Short mmCIF file of C-alpha atoms in Angstrom, two decimals:
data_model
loop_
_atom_site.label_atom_id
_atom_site.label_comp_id
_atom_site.label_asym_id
_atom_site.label_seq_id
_atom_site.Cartn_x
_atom_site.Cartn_y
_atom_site.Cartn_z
CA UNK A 24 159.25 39.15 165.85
CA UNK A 25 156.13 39.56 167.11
CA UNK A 26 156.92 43.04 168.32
CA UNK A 27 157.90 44.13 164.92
CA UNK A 28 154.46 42.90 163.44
CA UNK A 29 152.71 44.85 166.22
CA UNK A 30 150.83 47.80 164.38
CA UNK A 31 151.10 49.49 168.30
CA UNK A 32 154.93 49.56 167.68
CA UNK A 33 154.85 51.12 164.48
CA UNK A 34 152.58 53.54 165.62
CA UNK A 35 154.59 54.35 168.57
CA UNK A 36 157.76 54.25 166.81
CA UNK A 37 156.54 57.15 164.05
CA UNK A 38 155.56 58.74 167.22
CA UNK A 39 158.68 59.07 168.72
CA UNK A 40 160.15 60.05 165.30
CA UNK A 41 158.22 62.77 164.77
CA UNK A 42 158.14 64.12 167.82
CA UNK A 43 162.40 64.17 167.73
CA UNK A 44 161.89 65.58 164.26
CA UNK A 45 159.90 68.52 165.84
CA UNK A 46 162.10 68.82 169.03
CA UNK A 47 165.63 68.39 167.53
CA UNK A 48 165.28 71.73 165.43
CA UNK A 49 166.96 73.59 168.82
CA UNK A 50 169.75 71.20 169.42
CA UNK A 51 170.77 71.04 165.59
CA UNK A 52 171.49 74.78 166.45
CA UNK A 53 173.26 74.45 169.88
CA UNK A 54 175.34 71.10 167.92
CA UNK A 55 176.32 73.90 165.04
CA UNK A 56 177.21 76.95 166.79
CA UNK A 57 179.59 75.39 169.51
CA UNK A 58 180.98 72.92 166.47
CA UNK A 59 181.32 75.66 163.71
CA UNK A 60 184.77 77.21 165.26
CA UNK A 61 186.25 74.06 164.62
CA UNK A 62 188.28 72.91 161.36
CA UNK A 63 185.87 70.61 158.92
CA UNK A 64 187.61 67.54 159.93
CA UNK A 65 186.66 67.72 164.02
CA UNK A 66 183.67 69.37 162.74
CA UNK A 67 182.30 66.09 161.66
CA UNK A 68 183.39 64.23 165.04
CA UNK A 69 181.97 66.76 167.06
CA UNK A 70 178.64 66.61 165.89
CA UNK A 71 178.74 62.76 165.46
CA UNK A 72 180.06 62.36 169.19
CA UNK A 73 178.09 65.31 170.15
CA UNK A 74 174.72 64.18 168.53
CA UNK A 75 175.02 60.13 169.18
CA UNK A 76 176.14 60.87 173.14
CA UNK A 77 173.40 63.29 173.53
CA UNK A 78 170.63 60.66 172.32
CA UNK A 79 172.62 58.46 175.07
CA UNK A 80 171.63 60.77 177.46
CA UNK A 81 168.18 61.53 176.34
CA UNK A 82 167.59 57.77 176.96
CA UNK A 83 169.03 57.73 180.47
CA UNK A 84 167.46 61.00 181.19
CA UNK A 85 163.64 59.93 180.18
CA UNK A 86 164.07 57.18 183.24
CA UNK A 87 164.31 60.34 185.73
CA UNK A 88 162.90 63.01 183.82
CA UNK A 89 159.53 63.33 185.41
CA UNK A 90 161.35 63.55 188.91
CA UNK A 91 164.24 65.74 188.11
CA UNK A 92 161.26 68.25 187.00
CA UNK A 93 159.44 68.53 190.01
CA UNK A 94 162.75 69.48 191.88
CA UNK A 95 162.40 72.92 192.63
CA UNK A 96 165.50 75.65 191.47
CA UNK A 97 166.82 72.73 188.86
CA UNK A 98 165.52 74.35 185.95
CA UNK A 99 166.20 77.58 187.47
CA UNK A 100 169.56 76.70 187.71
CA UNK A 101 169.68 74.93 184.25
CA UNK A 102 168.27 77.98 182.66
CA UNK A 103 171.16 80.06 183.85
CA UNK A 104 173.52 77.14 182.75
CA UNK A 105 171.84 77.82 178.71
CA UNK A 106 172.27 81.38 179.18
CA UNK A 107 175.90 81.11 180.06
CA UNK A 108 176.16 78.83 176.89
CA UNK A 109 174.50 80.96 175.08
CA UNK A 110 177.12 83.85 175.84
CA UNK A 111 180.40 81.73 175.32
CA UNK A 112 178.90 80.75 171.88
CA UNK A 113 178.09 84.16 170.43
CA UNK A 114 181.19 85.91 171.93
CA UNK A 115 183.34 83.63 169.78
CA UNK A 116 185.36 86.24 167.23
CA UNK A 117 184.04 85.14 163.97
CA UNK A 118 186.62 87.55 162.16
CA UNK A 119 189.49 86.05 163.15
CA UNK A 120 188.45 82.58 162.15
CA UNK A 121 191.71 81.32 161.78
CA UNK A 122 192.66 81.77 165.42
CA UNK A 123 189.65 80.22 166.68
CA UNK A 124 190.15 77.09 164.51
CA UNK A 125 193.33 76.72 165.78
CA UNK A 126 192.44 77.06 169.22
CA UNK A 127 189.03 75.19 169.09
CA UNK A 128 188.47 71.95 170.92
CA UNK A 129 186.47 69.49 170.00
CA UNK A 130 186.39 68.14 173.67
CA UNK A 131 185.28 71.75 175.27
CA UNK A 132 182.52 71.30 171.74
CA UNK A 133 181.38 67.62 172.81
CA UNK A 134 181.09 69.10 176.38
CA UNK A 135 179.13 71.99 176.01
CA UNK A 136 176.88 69.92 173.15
CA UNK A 137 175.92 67.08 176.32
CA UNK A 138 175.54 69.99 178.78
CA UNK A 139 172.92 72.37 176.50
CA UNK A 140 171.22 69.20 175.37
CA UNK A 141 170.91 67.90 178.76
CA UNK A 142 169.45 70.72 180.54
CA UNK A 143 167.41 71.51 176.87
CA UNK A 144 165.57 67.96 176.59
CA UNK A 145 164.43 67.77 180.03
CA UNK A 146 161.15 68.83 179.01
CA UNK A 147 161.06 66.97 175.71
CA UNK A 148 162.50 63.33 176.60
CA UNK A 149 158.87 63.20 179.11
CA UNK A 150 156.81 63.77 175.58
CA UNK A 151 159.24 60.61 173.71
CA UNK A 152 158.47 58.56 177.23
CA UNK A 153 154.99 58.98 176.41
CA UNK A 154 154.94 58.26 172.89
CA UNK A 155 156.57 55.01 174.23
CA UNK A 156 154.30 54.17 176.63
CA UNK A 157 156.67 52.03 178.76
CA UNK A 158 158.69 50.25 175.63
CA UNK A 159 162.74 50.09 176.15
CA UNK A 160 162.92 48.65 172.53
CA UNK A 161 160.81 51.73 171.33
CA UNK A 162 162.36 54.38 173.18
CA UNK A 163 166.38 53.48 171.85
CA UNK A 164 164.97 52.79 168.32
CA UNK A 165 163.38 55.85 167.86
CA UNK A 166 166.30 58.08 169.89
CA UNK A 167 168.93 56.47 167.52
CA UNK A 168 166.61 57.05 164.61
CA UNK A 169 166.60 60.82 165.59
CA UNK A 170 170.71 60.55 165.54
CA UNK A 171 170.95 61.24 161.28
CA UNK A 172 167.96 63.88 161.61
CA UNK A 173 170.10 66.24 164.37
CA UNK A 174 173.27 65.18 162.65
CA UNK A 175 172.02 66.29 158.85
CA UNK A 176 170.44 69.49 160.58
CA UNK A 177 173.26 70.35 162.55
CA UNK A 178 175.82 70.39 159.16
CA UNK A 179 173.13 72.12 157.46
CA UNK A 180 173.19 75.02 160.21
CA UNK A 181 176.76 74.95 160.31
CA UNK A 182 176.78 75.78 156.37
CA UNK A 183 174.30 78.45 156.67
CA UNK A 184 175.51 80.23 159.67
CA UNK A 185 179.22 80.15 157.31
CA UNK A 186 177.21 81.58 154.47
CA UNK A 187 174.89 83.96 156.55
CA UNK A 188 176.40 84.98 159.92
CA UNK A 189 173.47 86.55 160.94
CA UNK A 190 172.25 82.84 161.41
CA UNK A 191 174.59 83.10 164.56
CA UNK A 192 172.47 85.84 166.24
CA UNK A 193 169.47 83.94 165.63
CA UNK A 194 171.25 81.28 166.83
CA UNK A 195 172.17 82.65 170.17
CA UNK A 196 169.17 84.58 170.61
CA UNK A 197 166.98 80.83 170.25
CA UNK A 198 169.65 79.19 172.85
CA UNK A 199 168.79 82.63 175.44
CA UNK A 200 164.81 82.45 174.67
CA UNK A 201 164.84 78.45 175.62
CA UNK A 202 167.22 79.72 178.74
CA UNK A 203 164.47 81.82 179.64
CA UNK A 204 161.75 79.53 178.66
CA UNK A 205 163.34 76.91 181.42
CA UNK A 206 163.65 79.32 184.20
CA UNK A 207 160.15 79.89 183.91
CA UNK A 208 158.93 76.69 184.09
CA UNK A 209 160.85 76.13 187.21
CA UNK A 210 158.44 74.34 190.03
CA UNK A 211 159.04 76.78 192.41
CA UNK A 212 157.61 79.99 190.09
CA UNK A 213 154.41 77.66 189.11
CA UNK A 214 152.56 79.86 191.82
CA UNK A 215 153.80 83.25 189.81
CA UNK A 216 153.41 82.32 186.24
CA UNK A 217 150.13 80.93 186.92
CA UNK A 218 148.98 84.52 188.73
CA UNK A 219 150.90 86.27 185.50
CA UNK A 220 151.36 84.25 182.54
CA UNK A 221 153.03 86.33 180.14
CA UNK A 222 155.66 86.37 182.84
CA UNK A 223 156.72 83.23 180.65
CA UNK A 224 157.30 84.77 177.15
CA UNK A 225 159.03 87.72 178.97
CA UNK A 226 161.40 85.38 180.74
CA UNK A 227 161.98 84.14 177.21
CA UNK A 228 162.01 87.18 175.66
CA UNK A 229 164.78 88.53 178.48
CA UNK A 230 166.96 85.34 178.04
CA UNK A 231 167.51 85.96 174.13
CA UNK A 232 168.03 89.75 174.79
CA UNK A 233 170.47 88.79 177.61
CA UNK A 234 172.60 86.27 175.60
CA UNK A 235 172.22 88.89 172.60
CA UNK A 236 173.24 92.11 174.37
CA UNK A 237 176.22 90.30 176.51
CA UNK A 238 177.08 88.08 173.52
CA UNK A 239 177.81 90.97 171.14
CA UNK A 240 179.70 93.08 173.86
CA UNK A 241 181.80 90.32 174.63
CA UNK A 242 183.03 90.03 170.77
CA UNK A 243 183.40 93.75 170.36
CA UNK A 244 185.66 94.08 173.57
CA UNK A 245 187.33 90.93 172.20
CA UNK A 246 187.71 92.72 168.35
CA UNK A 247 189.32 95.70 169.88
CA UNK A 248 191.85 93.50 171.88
CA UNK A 249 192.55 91.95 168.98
CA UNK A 250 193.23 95.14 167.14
CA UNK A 251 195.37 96.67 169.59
CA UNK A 252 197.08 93.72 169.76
CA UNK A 253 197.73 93.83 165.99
#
């Protein structure tokens, strides 16, 4: 009880809130665009499952985070990983929506939710640990607070991007400019993005145009299978 008196743990707590407010704006969009194939029924589990085992992870994650960072090629690697994502996502054929309902899974959704989340909050779970400042009880509270935030902004996206596709290219293009983003950052290119520094917005800028420009191609050549096909 005392805890919950403490005007420190309140403090911290809105802290950590925030901060997932702030950060959670890029997974809402990952949770949406690998959930939004499904039908509305696995819909709802997928981003449920997807969004409560990713705050799961967050929490195990912020134990190791500040090590797995200064391993060098991991984010390197884990940028390439969010590109790939990125790709699969967008190539989707949103014109024959029936199809991929029927063959969505909301296993292969859940999956690639924990996988772009994982690699995605590596950088933000050592910003929460801080917030925390070395509190177990703060750090789950405010992760499973942040559950209904991604959760109501991840069915919001998934209503816009059915109302305005071009959501989805945004969409992709944000999931390819964090790719890049992460690649950057990698420890063993601190020596070259400190010598050039906009090399870091042009491996951001390069990731969304990658994931964009392969994305597309990958749903056209898919479209005209389909139409031969027909």
């Amino acid at each position: 009880m005392e805890l919950l008196q403490s005007i420190e743990f309140w403090v911290g707590l809105l802290k950590i809130v925030w901060i997932n407010i702030i950060l959670s704006g890029d997974n809402a969009v990952v949770i949406a665009l690998a959930a939004r194939s499904l039908p509305p029924e696995q819909q709802k589990k997928a981003i449920f499952w997807g969004s409560g085992a990713a705050v799961v992870l967050r929490i195990a994650l912020t134990v190791v985070a500040a090590q797995l960072l200064a391993l060098s090629f991991l984010q390197i690697i884990g940028g390439a990983l969010l590109l790939w994502i990125g790709v699969q996502l967008l190539s989707e054929n949103d014109e024959d929506e029936g199809h991929a309902k029927e063959h969505g899974s909301l296993m292969m959704a859940v999956r690639t939710i924990l996988i772009a989340d994982l690699v995605m909050s590596l950088d933000n779970v050592i910003a929460v640990a801080a917030a925390a400042k070395g509190s177990t009880t703060l750090l789950v509270l405010g992760l499973a607070i942040s559950i209904p935030l991604v959760i109501f902004g991840s069915t919001l996206m998934i209503r816009l991007m059915a109302r305005f596709p071009v959501i989805v290219m945004f969409g992709a293009g944000l999931i390819g400019w964090v790719g890049g983003e992460t690649i950057a950052s990698d420890v063993a290119l601190h020596d070259v993005l400190v010598a050039q520094p906009w090399l870091h917005y042009g491996a951001a800028a390069a990731g969304a145009t990658l994931v964009l420009a392969l994305g597309r191609a990958l749903q056209l050549r898919q479209s005209r299978r389909d139409a031969a096909g027909a």
